[in-house]
Short mmCIF file of C-alpha atoms in Angstrom, two decimals:
data_model
loop_
_atom_site.label_atom_id
_atom_site.label_comp_id
_atom_site.label_asym_id
_atom_site.label_seq_id
_atom_site.Cartn_x
_atom_site.Cartn_y
_atom_site.Cartn_z
CA MET A 1107 0.75 -91.03 45.78
CA MET A 1108 3.99 -91.28 43.80
CA GLU A 1109 7.20 -89.91 45.34
CA GLU A 1110 8.94 -87.15 43.28
CA PRO A 1111 12.22 -88.48 41.84
CA THR A 1112 15.48 -86.78 42.85
CA GLY A 1113 17.89 -87.49 40.08
CA LYS A 1114 21.25 -85.96 39.19
CA LYS A 1115 19.50 -83.41 36.97
CA GLY A 1116 17.32 -82.07 39.79
CA LEU A 1117 20.26 -81.87 42.23
CA SER A 1118 22.41 -80.08 39.65
CA SER A 1119 19.70 -77.45 39.07
CA ARG A 1120 19.26 -76.74 42.77
CA THR A 1121 22.99 -76.57 43.26
CA ARG A 1122 23.40 -74.01 40.46
CA THR A 1123 20.62 -71.87 41.86
CA LEU A 1124 22.22 -71.92 45.33
CA ALA A 1125 25.58 -71.06 43.86
CA ARG A 1126 24.14 -68.05 42.07
CA VAL A 1127 22.57 -66.80 45.25
CA CYS A 1128 25.86 -67.16 47.19
CA ILE A 1129 27.83 -65.32 44.45
CA GLY A 1130 25.28 -62.52 44.43
CA LEU A 1131 25.51 -62.10 48.17
CA LEU A 1132 29.33 -62.05 48.02
CA LEU A 1133 29.24 -59.46 45.27
CA LEU A 1134 26.80 -57.34 47.28
CA ALA A 1135 29.05 -57.51 50.32
CA ALA A 1136 32.01 -56.54 48.13
CA LEU A 1137 30.16 -53.53 46.77
CA VAL A 1138 29.32 -52.43 50.33
CA PHE A 1139 32.64 -53.05 52.13
CA ALA A 1140 35.24 -52.92 49.30
CA PRO A 1141 35.45 -49.20 48.45
CA PRO A 1142 37.09 -48.14 51.76
CA LEU A 1143 39.73 -50.82 51.29
CA PHE A 1144 40.92 -49.40 47.95
CA ASN A 1145 43.94 -47.05 47.99
CA VAL A 1146 42.45 -44.33 45.73
CA SER A 1147 45.63 -42.32 45.70
CA ARG A 1148 47.63 -45.24 44.41
CA LEU A 1149 44.98 -46.01 41.83
CA GLN A 1150 44.97 -42.36 40.76
CA ARG A 1151 48.64 -42.73 39.91
CA HIS A 1152 47.96 -45.92 38.00
CA ILE A 1153 45.09 -44.29 36.07
CA ALA A 1154 47.23 -41.28 35.17
CA ALA A 1155 50.02 -43.61 34.05
CA SER A 1156 47.63 -45.76 32.01
CA ILE A 1157 46.15 -42.76 30.17
CA SER A 1158 49.65 -41.31 29.68
CA THR A 1159 50.78 -44.58 28.14
CA SER A 1160 47.84 -44.57 25.76
CA LEU A 1161 48.36 -40.97 24.64
CA GLY A 1162 52.07 -40.54 24.99
CA ARG A 1163 51.69 -37.29 27.01
CA PRO A 1164 52.08 -36.42 30.70
CA VAL A 1165 48.68 -36.51 32.42
CA ARG A 1166 47.52 -34.99 35.69
CA MET A 1167 44.23 -34.59 37.50
CA ASP A 1168 42.93 -32.92 40.66
CA LYS A 1169 40.60 -35.54 42.10
CA VAL A 1170 39.50 -39.13 41.71
CA SER A 1171 36.21 -40.62 42.98
CA LEU A 1172 35.72 -44.35 42.95
CA HIS A 1173 32.41 -46.11 42.11
CA LEU A 1174 31.58 -49.81 41.67
CA LEU A 1175 28.08 -49.51 40.14
CA PRO A 1176 26.91 -50.06 37.54
CA VAL A 1177 30.43 -51.06 36.57
CA PRO A 1178 33.71 -50.40 38.39
CA GLY A 1179 35.21 -47.03 37.50
CA PHE A 1180 36.30 -43.59 38.51
CA ARG A 1181 35.28 -40.00 38.00
CA LEU A 1182 38.24 -37.73 37.25
CA GLU A 1183 38.06 -34.02 37.80
CA ASN A 1184 40.14 -31.36 35.96
CA LEU A 1185 42.08 -33.75 33.77
CA VAL A 1186 44.94 -32.11 31.83
CA VAL A 1187 46.96 -33.72 29.03
CA SER A 1188 50.16 -31.68 28.62
CA GLU A 1189 51.38 -30.51 25.26
CA ASP A 1190 54.69 -31.26 23.56
CA PRO A 1191 56.89 -28.13 24.17
CA ALA A 1192 57.55 -27.99 20.41
CA PHE A 1193 53.91 -26.96 19.91
CA GLY A 1194 53.44 -24.54 22.79
CA SER A 1195 52.53 -24.49 26.46
CA GLU A 1196 48.70 -24.73 26.33
CA PRO A 1197 47.48 -28.27 27.15
CA THR A 1198 46.50 -30.59 24.32
CA ILE A 1199 43.37 -31.77 26.17
CA ARG A 1200 41.56 -30.21 29.11
CA ALA A 1201 38.44 -31.62 30.63
CA GLY A 1202 36.64 -30.82 33.92
CA LYS A 1203 34.88 -34.17 34.07
CA VAL A 1204 36.00 -37.58 32.83
CA GLU A 1205 34.33 -40.90 33.44
CA VAL A 1206 36.68 -43.89 33.38
CA THR A 1207 35.48 -47.47 33.51
CA LEU A 1208 37.72 -50.41 34.45
CA ARG A 1209 37.78 -53.91 33.06
CA PRO A 1210 36.65 -55.91 36.14
CA SER A 1211 39.07 -58.69 35.53
CA SER A 1212 41.97 -56.28 35.89
CA LEU A 1213 41.12 -55.73 39.60
CA TRP A 1214 41.80 -59.38 40.29
CA ARG A 1215 45.09 -59.24 38.43
CA ARG A 1216 46.26 -56.21 40.48
CA GLN A 1217 46.66 -53.96 37.47
CA VAL A 1218 44.62 -51.14 36.05
CA GLU A 1219 43.25 -51.83 32.55
CA LEU A 1220 40.79 -49.18 31.27
CA SER A 1221 37.69 -50.20 29.38
CA SER A 1222 36.59 -46.66 28.36
CA ILE A 1223 37.47 -43.02 28.81
CA LYS A 1224 34.63 -40.49 28.36
CA PHE A 1225 35.16 -36.74 28.35
CA GLU A 1226 32.00 -34.89 29.33
CA VAL A 1227 30.75 -31.35 30.03
CA ASP A 1228 31.28 -30.72 33.73
CA ASP A 1229 28.76 -29.46 36.28
CA ASN A 1230 29.79 -25.85 35.56
CA GLY A 1231 29.02 -26.20 31.85
CA SER A 1232 32.67 -26.28 30.73
CA ALA A 1233 33.17 -28.44 27.66
CA PRO A 1234 36.22 -30.66 27.11
CA ASN A 1235 38.79 -28.93 24.89
CA LEU A 1236 41.17 -30.29 22.28
CA ASN A 1237 43.78 -28.11 20.63
CA LEU A 1238 45.09 -29.00 17.16
CA VAL A 1239 48.37 -27.13 16.66
CA ARG A 1240 50.64 -26.66 13.60
CA ASN A 1241 54.07 -25.29 14.42
CA ALA A 1242 56.42 -23.20 12.34
CA GLN A 1243 58.06 -26.38 10.92
CA GLY A 1244 54.71 -27.46 9.46
CA ARG A 1245 54.20 -30.35 11.87
CA TRP A 1246 50.92 -31.10 13.75
CA ASN A 1247 50.83 -32.00 17.39
CA ILE A 1248 48.59 -34.95 16.62
CA GLU A 1249 51.42 -36.54 14.65
CA GLY A 1250 53.22 -37.42 17.89
CA LEU A 1251 50.10 -39.07 19.27
CA LEU A 1252 49.67 -41.20 16.15
CA MET A 1253 53.33 -42.23 16.03
CA HIS A 1254 53.37 -43.05 19.75
CA ALA A 1255 50.26 -45.21 19.39
CA ALA A 1256 51.91 -46.95 16.36
CA GLN A 1257 54.99 -47.90 18.40
CA VAL A 1258 53.15 -49.30 21.45
CA ASP A 1259 51.91 -52.88 21.47
CA ILE A 1260 48.17 -52.61 22.18
CA ALA A 1261 45.44 -55.18 21.83
CA PRO A 1262 42.08 -54.42 20.13
CA THR A 1263 39.44 -52.61 22.14
CA ALA A 1264 36.84 -55.41 21.87
CA GLN A 1265 39.20 -58.30 22.68
CA ARG A 1266 37.31 -60.36 25.22
CA ARG A 1267 40.13 -62.02 27.14
CA PRO A 1268 43.17 -60.26 28.53
CA GLY A 1269 46.50 -60.89 26.96
CA PRO A 1270 50.11 -59.81 27.38
CA GLU A 1271 49.35 -56.39 25.80
CA PRO A 1272 46.77 -54.03 27.39
CA ARG A 1273 43.56 -53.51 25.44
CA PHE A 1274 43.14 -50.07 23.93
CA PRO A 1275 40.27 -48.26 25.72
CA TYR A 1276 37.23 -46.87 23.93
CA ILE A 1277 37.77 -43.08 24.01
CA GLU A 1278 34.87 -40.75 23.48
CA ALA A 1279 33.85 -37.13 24.15
CA THR A 1280 30.47 -35.40 24.20
CA GLY A 1281 29.69 -31.75 23.84
CA GLY A 1282 33.38 -30.99 23.25
CA ARG A 1283 35.24 -28.17 21.47
CA ILE A 1284 38.10 -28.50 18.99
CA ASN A 1285 40.35 -25.44 18.43
CA VAL A 1286 42.93 -24.90 15.66
CA LYS A 1287 46.22 -23.08 16.36
CA ILE A 1288 49.08 -21.99 14.15
CA GLY A 1289 51.99 -21.72 16.56
CA GLU A 1290 50.80 -19.76 19.53
CA GLU A 1291 47.96 -18.04 17.59
CA LYS A 1292 44.53 -19.55 17.97
CA LEU A 1293 42.56 -19.29 14.74
CA PRO A 1294 38.93 -18.11 14.83
CA PHE A 1295 37.79 -21.45 13.37
CA ALA A 1296 36.52 -24.08 15.82
CA LEU A 1297 34.20 -27.07 16.14
CA THR A 1298 31.65 -27.03 18.94
CA GLU A 1299 29.11 -29.53 20.31
CA ALA A 1300 31.63 -32.16 19.16
CA ASP A 1301 30.83 -35.85 19.79
CA PHE A 1302 34.00 -37.88 19.19
CA ALA A 1303 34.90 -41.56 19.40
CA LEU A 1304 38.16 -43.45 18.89
CA TRP A 1305 38.73 -47.21 19.26
CA LEU A 1306 40.90 -50.04 17.99
CA PRO A 1307 38.89 -52.71 16.20
CA GLU A 1308 42.02 -54.44 14.86
CA SER A 1309 45.59 -54.42 16.09
CA GLN A 1310 46.71 -52.36 13.11
CA GLU A 1311 43.68 -50.10 12.59
CA TRP A 1312 42.03 -47.23 14.50
CA ARG A 1313 38.48 -46.19 13.82
CA VAL A 1314 37.41 -42.62 14.37
CA ARG A 1315 34.02 -40.87 14.35
CA LEU A 1316 33.23 -37.16 14.76
CA GLU A 1317 30.08 -35.04 14.64
CA ALA A 1318 30.29 -31.29 15.35
CA ARG A 1319 29.13 -27.82 14.33
CA PRO A 1320 31.62 -25.41 12.65
CA VAL A 1321 31.81 -21.90 14.21
CA ARG A 1322 33.85 -18.75 13.89
CA THR A 1323 34.70 -16.86 17.03
CA ASP A 1324 35.33 -13.36 15.57
CA THR A 1325 31.87 -12.92 14.11
CA ASN A 1326 28.24 -13.72 14.99
CA VAL A 1327 27.51 -17.13 13.50
CA SER A 1328 24.27 -18.98 14.24
CA GLU A 1329 23.17 -22.15 12.44
CA THR A 1330 25.99 -23.70 10.43
CA GLY A 1331 24.79 -27.25 9.77
CA VAL A 1332 26.41 -30.45 10.92
CA LEU A 1333 29.92 -31.70 10.06
CA ARG A 1334 30.49 -35.43 10.17
CA LEU A 1335 33.68 -37.49 9.76
CA GLU A 1336 34.16 -41.20 9.91
CA GLY A 1337 36.81 -43.68 8.84
CA SER A 1338 40.05 -45.47 9.74
CA LEU A 1339 43.76 -44.82 10.27
CA GLY A 1340 46.36 -47.51 10.09
CA ARG A 1341 49.69 -48.03 11.79
CA ALA A 1342 52.99 -47.33 10.02
CA ALA A 1343 56.64 -46.50 10.62
CA SER A 1344 56.19 -42.84 9.61
CA ILE A 1345 53.39 -40.26 9.45
CA ALA A 1346 53.44 -40.13 5.65
CA GLU A 1347 53.02 -43.88 5.36
CA ILE A 1348 49.96 -44.14 7.61
CA PRO A 1349 47.02 -45.64 5.64
CA VAL A 1350 43.90 -43.50 5.67
CA ASP A 1351 40.31 -44.10 4.62
CA LEU A 1352 38.13 -41.17 5.72
CA SER A 1353 34.83 -39.74 4.55
CA ALA A 1354 33.36 -36.40 5.65
CA SER A 1355 30.15 -34.44 5.00
CA TRP A 1356 28.78 -31.01 5.77
CA HIS A 1357 25.01 -31.01 5.50
CA ASN A 1358 22.17 -28.49 5.85
CA ALA A 1359 24.53 -25.48 6.02
CA PRO A 1360 22.98 -22.12 5.10
CA LEU A 1361 25.25 -20.33 2.64
CA GLY A 1362 25.12 -17.02 4.51
CA GLU A 1363 26.51 -18.69 7.65
CA VAL A 1364 29.00 -20.74 5.61
CA SER A 1365 30.44 -17.57 4.11
CA LYS A 1366 30.83 -16.16 7.66
CA VAL A 1367 32.71 -19.28 8.79
CA ILE A 1368 35.05 -19.29 5.77
CA THR A 1369 35.63 -15.58 5.18
CA GLY A 1370 34.50 -13.88 8.40
CA SER A 1371 31.66 -11.92 6.75
CA ASP A 1372 28.36 -12.58 5.04
CA LYS A 1373 28.83 -12.60 1.25
CA ASP A 1374 25.13 -12.19 0.58
CA TRP A 1375 24.52 -15.61 -0.92
CA ARG A 1376 21.54 -17.66 0.08
CA GLY A 1377 20.76 -21.32 -0.27
CA THR A 1378 21.96 -24.57 1.32
CA LEU A 1379 25.35 -26.33 1.05
CA MET A 1380 25.56 -30.14 0.94
CA ALA A 1381 29.24 -31.17 0.79
CA GLU A 1382 30.88 -34.61 0.81
CA ALA A 1383 34.54 -35.56 0.69
CA SER A 1384 36.65 -38.72 0.80
CA LEU A 1385 40.36 -39.29 1.52
CA LEU A 1386 41.92 -42.56 0.47
CA GLY A 1387 45.49 -43.71 0.40
CA ARG A 1388 48.37 -42.65 2.68
CA LEU A 1389 48.66 -39.41 4.63
CA GLY A 1390 51.60 -38.38 2.50
CA ASP A 1391 49.87 -39.25 -0.80
CA ALA A 1392 46.14 -39.67 -0.65
CA GLU A 1393 43.41 -39.19 -3.26
CA LEU A 1394 40.96 -36.45 -2.34
CA LYS A 1395 37.50 -36.28 -3.91
CA THR A 1396 34.80 -33.72 -3.08
CA SER A 1397 31.24 -33.09 -4.16
CA LEU A 1398 29.57 -29.78 -3.53
CA ASN A 1399 25.88 -29.13 -4.07
CA PHE A 1400 24.47 -25.62 -3.73
CA ASN A 1401 20.69 -25.90 -3.52
CA ASP A 1402 18.31 -23.03 -4.10
CA LEU A 1403 21.20 -20.68 -4.77
CA ARG A 1404 20.39 -16.96 -5.01
CA ARG A 1405 21.49 -13.54 -3.93
CA ALA A 1406 20.11 -11.97 -0.76
CA ASP A 1407 18.78 -8.89 -2.63
CA PHE A 1408 15.55 -10.49 -3.79
CA VAL A 1409 13.94 -13.88 -4.44
CA PRO A 1410 14.10 -14.66 -8.18
CA GLU A 1411 11.51 -16.63 -10.08
CA LYS A 1412 14.00 -19.48 -10.37
CA THR A 1413 16.84 -20.30 -8.02
CA LEU A 1414 19.89 -22.34 -9.10
CA ASP A 1415 21.04 -25.83 -8.15
CA VAL A 1416 24.80 -25.99 -8.80
CA HIS A 1417 26.86 -29.21 -8.62
CA VAL A 1418 30.65 -29.07 -8.39
CA GLU A 1419 33.05 -32.06 -8.57
CA CYS A 1420 36.66 -31.71 -7.43
CA SER A 1421 39.65 -34.05 -7.09
CA GLY A 1422 43.35 -34.01 -6.41
CA MET A 1423 46.18 -35.66 -4.57
CA VAL A 1424 46.82 -34.32 -1.06
CA ASN A 1425 49.83 -34.56 1.28
CA VAL A 1426 48.17 -34.18 4.71
CA THR A 1427 51.49 -33.87 6.52
CA THR A 1428 52.51 -30.75 4.52
CA ALA A 1429 48.91 -29.51 3.89
CA VAL A 1430 49.47 -29.37 0.09
CA VAL A 1431 47.03 -30.44 -2.63
CA LEU A 1432 48.66 -31.40 -5.92
CA SER A 1433 46.92 -31.10 -9.34
CA PRO A 1434 43.55 -30.07 -8.01
CA GLN A 1435 40.78 -29.71 -10.58
CA CYS A 1436 37.07 -28.86 -10.36
CA SER A 1437 34.30 -28.98 -12.94
CA VAL A 1438 30.80 -27.53 -13.08
CA PRO A 1439 28.28 -28.92 -15.62
CA VAL A 1440 26.68 -26.08 -17.55
CA SER A 1441 24.78 -27.57 -20.48
CA THR A 1442 23.12 -30.75 -21.70
CA THR A 1443 23.31 -29.80 -25.40
CA LEU A 1444 26.89 -28.68 -25.99
CA PRO A 1445 29.54 -31.30 -26.77
CA VAL A 1446 31.74 -30.11 -23.88
CA SER A 1447 29.38 -29.03 -21.15
CA GLN A 1448 31.38 -27.77 -18.22
CA VAL A 1449 33.41 -24.96 -16.74
CA SER A 1450 36.67 -26.22 -15.27
CA ALA A 1451 39.19 -24.86 -12.78
CA THR A 1452 42.66 -26.29 -12.42
CA SER A 1453 45.84 -25.52 -10.56
CA ASP A 1454 49.33 -27.02 -10.16
CA ARG A 1455 49.11 -27.00 -6.33
CA ILE A 1456 47.33 -25.41 -3.41
CA ASP A 1457 49.18 -24.79 -0.17
CA LEU A 1458 46.38 -24.92 2.41
CA SER A 1459 48.51 -22.95 4.84
CA ALA A 1460 48.75 -20.09 2.34
CA PRO A 1461 45.79 -20.45 -0.07
CA ARG A 1462 46.04 -16.81 -1.27
CA ASN A 1463 49.17 -17.67 -3.20
CA THR A 1464 47.35 -20.14 -5.43
CA ARG A 1465 47.44 -19.99 -9.19
CA ILE A 1466 44.07 -21.08 -10.71
CA GLN A 1467 43.08 -21.34 -14.36
CA ILE A 1468 39.33 -21.14 -15.16
CA GLY A 1469 37.97 -21.83 -18.61
CA SER A 1470 35.49 -23.51 -20.87
CA PRO A 1471 35.25 -24.39 -24.63
CA GLY A 1472 31.69 -23.04 -24.56
CA VAL A 1473 28.69 -22.48 -22.34
CA SER A 1474 25.00 -22.18 -23.19
CA GLU A 1475 23.02 -18.92 -23.02
CA ASP A 1476 20.36 -20.62 -20.78
CA TRP A 1477 23.06 -21.26 -18.17
CA LEU A 1478 24.30 -17.67 -18.36
CA LEU A 1479 20.77 -16.30 -18.13
CA ASP A 1480 20.05 -18.48 -15.08
CA TRP A 1481 23.05 -16.85 -13.40
CA ALA A 1482 21.98 -13.37 -14.58
CA ARG A 1483 18.55 -13.90 -12.96
CA LEU A 1484 20.33 -14.02 -9.62
CA PHE A 1485 21.58 -10.48 -10.09
CA SER A 1486 18.74 -8.78 -11.94
CA GLU A 1487 14.95 -8.99 -12.03
CA HIS A 1488 14.88 -7.49 -15.53
CA LEU A 1489 15.30 -10.43 -17.91
CA PRO A 1490 13.78 -11.13 -21.34
CA PRO A 1491 11.38 -14.04 -21.68
CA CYS A 1492 13.21 -17.19 -22.71
CA ALA A 1493 11.23 -17.38 -25.95
CA SER A 1494 13.26 -14.36 -27.19
CA CYS A 1495 16.59 -15.84 -26.17
CA GLY A 1496 19.02 -16.03 -29.08
CA THR A 1497 22.12 -18.12 -29.22
CA LEU A 1498 25.07 -16.81 -27.21
CA THR A 1499 28.47 -18.40 -27.15
CA VAL A 1500 31.27 -17.86 -24.64
CA GLN A 1501 34.68 -19.51 -24.63
CA GLY A 1502 38.16 -18.85 -23.33
CA SER A 1503 40.11 -19.00 -20.11
CA VAL A 1504 41.44 -16.71 -17.41
CA VAL A 1505 44.20 -17.27 -14.84
CA TYR A 1506 44.08 -16.02 -11.26
CA LEU A 1507 47.58 -15.40 -9.85
CA GLY A 1508 47.32 -15.29 -6.10
CA GLY A 1509 49.55 -13.36 -3.75
CA PRO A 1510 49.76 -12.36 -0.07
CA ASP A 1511 48.53 -8.83 -0.87
CA GLY A 1512 45.80 -9.93 -3.24
CA GLY A 1513 45.60 -11.65 -6.62
CA ARG A 1514 45.48 -10.46 -10.21
CA TRP A 1515 43.71 -11.76 -13.29
CA GLN A 1516 45.14 -12.54 -16.73
CA GLY A 1517 43.53 -14.09 -19.76
CA ARG A 1518 40.80 -13.53 -22.29
CA VAL A 1519 37.19 -14.60 -22.80
CA GLU A 1520 35.49 -14.20 -26.19
CA GLY A 1521 31.92 -14.58 -27.33
CA THR A 1522 29.18 -13.62 -29.73
CA MET A 1523 25.56 -12.71 -29.15
CA PRO A 1524 22.59 -11.59 -31.25
CA SER A 1525 22.20 -7.89 -32.00
CA ALA A 1526 21.23 -6.08 -28.88
CA PHE A 1527 18.52 -4.10 -30.70
CA ASP A 1528 16.49 -6.95 -32.18
CA ARG A 1529 17.05 -10.36 -30.68
CA THR A 1530 13.92 -11.75 -32.34
CA ASN A 1531 15.23 -11.01 -35.85
CA PRO A 1532 17.73 -13.64 -37.01
CA ASP A 1533 18.95 -11.36 -39.80
CA SER A 1534 19.94 -8.56 -37.44
CA GLY A 1535 23.49 -9.80 -37.21
CA ARG A 1536 25.66 -10.90 -34.33
CA LEU A 1537 27.94 -8.95 -32.02
CA GLY A 1538 31.29 -10.03 -30.76
CA PHE A 1539 32.63 -9.14 -27.34
CA VAL A 1540 35.90 -9.63 -25.47
CA ILE A 1541 36.54 -9.64 -21.71
CA THR A 1542 40.11 -9.53 -20.50
CA GLY A 1543 41.71 -9.87 -17.13
CA ALA A 1544 43.65 -6.81 -15.96
CA GLY A 1545 45.01 -6.82 -12.45
CA ASP A 1546 42.26 -7.14 -9.88
CA GLU A 1547 39.42 -6.53 -12.36
CA PHE A 1548 38.01 -7.58 -15.72
CA LEU A 1549 37.64 -5.17 -18.64
CA ILE A 1550 34.77 -5.42 -21.09
CA GLU A 1551 36.35 -4.04 -24.24
CA PRO A 1552 34.13 -1.59 -26.23
CA VAL A 1553 31.42 -3.39 -28.20
CA ASP A 1554 30.00 -1.75 -31.32
CA LEU A 1555 26.23 -2.17 -30.85
CA VAL A 1556 25.12 -0.88 -34.22
CA PRO A 1557 26.18 -1.80 -37.78
CA ALA A 1558 28.77 0.22 -39.65
CA GLY A 1559 27.40 3.29 -41.40
CA LYS A 1560 25.10 4.29 -38.55
CA PRO A 1561 25.84 6.67 -35.69
CA PRO A 1562 28.19 4.80 -33.34
CA LEU A 1563 27.03 3.40 -30.01
CA THR A 1564 29.42 1.41 -27.83
CA LEU A 1565 29.15 -0.50 -24.52
CA SER A 1566 32.18 -1.10 -22.27
CA GLY A 1567 32.78 -1.68 -18.57
CA THR A 1568 34.67 -3.20 -15.72
CA LEU A 1569 33.94 -6.00 -13.17
CA ASP A 1570 35.71 -6.67 -9.93
CA LYS A 1571 35.08 -8.30 -6.51
CA ASN A 1572 33.04 -5.28 -5.39
CA GLY A 1573 30.67 -4.89 -8.32
CA TYR A 1574 30.46 -3.71 -11.96
CA THR A 1575 30.41 -0.51 -13.93
CA LEU A 1576 29.00 -0.25 -17.49
CA ALA A 1577 29.40 2.70 -19.84
CA LEU A 1578 27.03 3.35 -22.80
CA ILE A 1579 28.36 6.06 -25.12
CA GLY A 1580 27.17 7.20 -28.54
CA THR A 1581 23.93 7.99 -30.28
CA ALA A 1582 20.60 6.14 -29.92
CA THR A 1583 16.87 6.55 -30.04
CA GLU A 1584 14.58 5.78 -27.09
CA ALA A 1585 13.41 2.58 -28.86
CA GLN A 1586 16.95 1.38 -29.35
CA THR A 1587 17.85 2.09 -25.72
CA ARG A 1588 14.83 0.19 -24.47
CA SER A 1589 15.78 -2.74 -26.72
CA LEU A 1590 19.24 -2.62 -25.20
CA GLU A 1591 17.74 -2.51 -21.72
CA ILE A 1592 15.87 -5.79 -22.40
CA ALA A 1593 18.82 -7.45 -24.11
CA MET A 1594 21.25 -6.66 -21.33
CA PRO A 1595 19.40 -7.07 -18.03
CA PRO A 1596 22.00 -5.44 -15.78
CA LEU A 1597 21.18 -2.16 -17.51
CA GLY A 1598 17.51 -2.47 -16.92
CA GLU A 1599 17.36 -1.40 -13.25
CA GLY A 1600 19.03 1.96 -13.65
CA LEU A 1601 18.02 3.03 -17.17
CA ASP A 1602 14.31 3.15 -16.46
CA LYS A 1603 14.70 6.24 -14.31
CA LEU A 1604 16.77 8.03 -16.94
CA LEU A 1605 14.81 7.47 -20.13
CA PRO A 1606 12.07 10.13 -19.58
CA ASP A 1607 14.60 12.92 -19.17
CA LEU A 1608 17.10 11.55 -21.68
CA PHE A 1609 14.66 11.34 -24.62
CA ARG A 1610 12.23 14.27 -24.56
CA ASP A 1611 11.24 13.46 -28.14
CA ALA A 1612 10.97 9.68 -28.57
CA THR A 1613 11.32 9.92 -32.33
CA LYS A 1614 14.63 11.69 -32.40
CA PRO A 1615 18.04 10.19 -31.58
CA ALA A 1616 20.03 11.71 -28.74
CA ARG A 1617 23.53 11.74 -27.56
CA VAL A 1618 23.95 9.34 -24.62
CA ASN A 1619 26.78 9.23 -22.13
CA ILE A 1620 25.55 6.87 -19.43
CA LEU A 1621 27.55 5.30 -16.61
CA CYS A 1622 25.77 2.59 -14.55
CA SER A 1623 27.25 0.83 -11.57
CA ARG A 1624 26.26 -1.58 -8.84
CA LYS A 1625 27.84 -3.34 -5.87
CA TRP A 1626 27.49 -7.05 -5.34
CA SER A 1627 26.32 -6.42 -1.76
CA ALA A 1628 22.75 -7.04 -0.78
CA ASN A 1629 22.47 -3.83 1.20
CA SER A 1630 19.88 -1.21 0.43
CA ASP A 1631 22.48 1.00 -1.31
CA SER A 1632 23.53 -1.78 -3.70
CA LYS A 1633 20.85 -1.13 -6.32
CA GLU A 1634 22.08 -0.14 -9.72
CA THR A 1635 22.55 3.60 -10.20
CA CYS A 1636 22.91 5.35 -13.56
CA THR A 1637 24.05 8.88 -14.31
CA THR A 1638 24.14 10.75 -17.59
CA ILE A 1639 24.41 14.22 -19.16
CA PRO A 1640 21.86 14.27 -22.02
CA THR A 1641 22.65 16.35 -25.05
CA GLU A 1642 20.65 16.61 -28.28
CA LEU A 1643 22.29 16.24 -31.62
CA PRO A 1644 23.22 19.52 -33.34
CA PRO A 1645 20.99 20.42 -36.35
CA ALA A 1646 22.26 19.34 -39.72
CA LYS A 1647 24.13 22.05 -41.67
CA PRO A 1648 22.57 23.05 -45.03
CA ARG A 1649 24.62 22.30 -48.10
CA ARG A 1650 26.16 25.19 -50.00
#
C-alpha cells in the first residue's frame, strides 16, 4: 500500500480548520461570559451621546438591555429626543422600543459606533412618534437637524472599514406616526403605519424613503391609499442651498376618503386618485411637477352610464423653506379636435400656509360639447343621445380672489349653442349665453330661448359651491318645454313632475314661472326640485 503524502498543502488545510474551531470556541465563551463584564450604565451614556451627536438633540432613555446575538446591540426603552425650545416643549421623537446594533469592531476600539437604529412599535402597541413643527417665524424644526448633520463630519453608512469620522447609522422606523404642528397646535393631518429609512450612501448625500397612510384625526377616515416618498438630500451651508431630488406618489386613494383628509368632510365624489410629484433643485428654489389622474370619476348620487377619467398636469417653482409656490399653473386636456384643447389654471403664487388667500385665474379659448356633456352626465341622468348633439362653444376666463373669510369670483365666460327647441334642425339658429362671476357665485344672464317676434321665454340662474338655481320665465307650449328639458339636462329631473299640471291643454301655450334648484350634495334631499304657479294666457281681445 502507498503511504498518503503530507505536503504543505495538507498541513495548511488542517491548520486552518483547527484555527476556525478555536476561534469559534473563543467566540462562544465570549458570548456566554462577556455580558456580565460590560458596564451597561456607562454604555447607555455612550449610546445616548452617540445618538445625540447624530441628531443634534438631547436624548434620554429609561432602560438599556444588552444582547450579543445575532449581532451585538441594545434594546432601548422609552427613548425621547428633546425638541428645540424655539418649536415647543413636546419631544421631536418618542419611541417605546428601539433596537440599536453596534459595529463589532468598535467594541475592540473601546468606542461605541452604531450600525443601525430601528424604532419599532413597543409591546403595548404604542407606535414611534415624530413631530414636524413650523413655528411663528416660518421655520421647521427639521431644519436644525439637517443643518446639524451638514456641519458634522460623518462617513458613509456602508463604509466597510472604520476611519477618523464615525459612520452614519442606518436609521429606520416601522409602524410609526408623523404629526404636523403649527406652533403649539397639532393639525388634524397625520401619517400612520409609516415605514421610514434614512442613510448616508455618500459623504455629501442622504437618501430617504417613506411609505405611510394619510389620515385625519377629526373625522372618520378609513382606506386612504398609500403615500410613498423617495429621494436624496445634499449637504450645504444653508437650508435654502440644500440640493433636493425627491419623488412622491399617492396611489389607490378613494376620492371620498381623499376629500375627507383634505377638507374634513366627504364632498360626494367617487373614483380613485393616482397622484405623482417630483421636486428637483434646491430647497429654496426647486422645480415642482405633479400629475393627477382621477379614474372612474363620478358623483355619489348615482352611477352614470359613463364615468370620467381626468388627467391634470401642474408645475411651478417652490421655496420649501417658506412654503411658497411661485408661478403655479395647471392644465386639463378637454378635446382632441380643437386647436387649443385644454382648460388652464394659473396664479402668481400660492402660500401653502394660507392657501385661502390665493388668486387663481381659470380659462380656456374653447372647449368641446362632448367634454361638457361628459361632465353633465355626472350630475344628471337626463341627457340627449349624442347623435343629437349640436356644436357648443365656450370660451373666456374667471378669476378667484381668495381671502381668509372666503373668496369671490370675477370674470366672464361666453358661449353659443344650438336652439334649445330643435337641436336636430341646423336652421333653427344659435343662442348666445353669458356667465359672470359675482362674489361667491356665478350668474347666468337671461338667455332668450325663442326668436324675436314670438312670445318671450328666458332662462337665467345662479351657481355657487352649494348648488344651482335655474329660472324659466315666459310663455311656452308643452312641446317646447319638453324640448327644453332634453336640451338642458339639469332641468329634466324636476320638470317631469310639473308638466301634467302646468299644461292642461297640450296644444295651447301657457305662462310659465318655474324655479328649479338642486344641491351638489349626494344626500337624499339633493334631488332637483321645481316649483311654479301656472297661469293660462288671457283670451285675445276682439278688434273694434
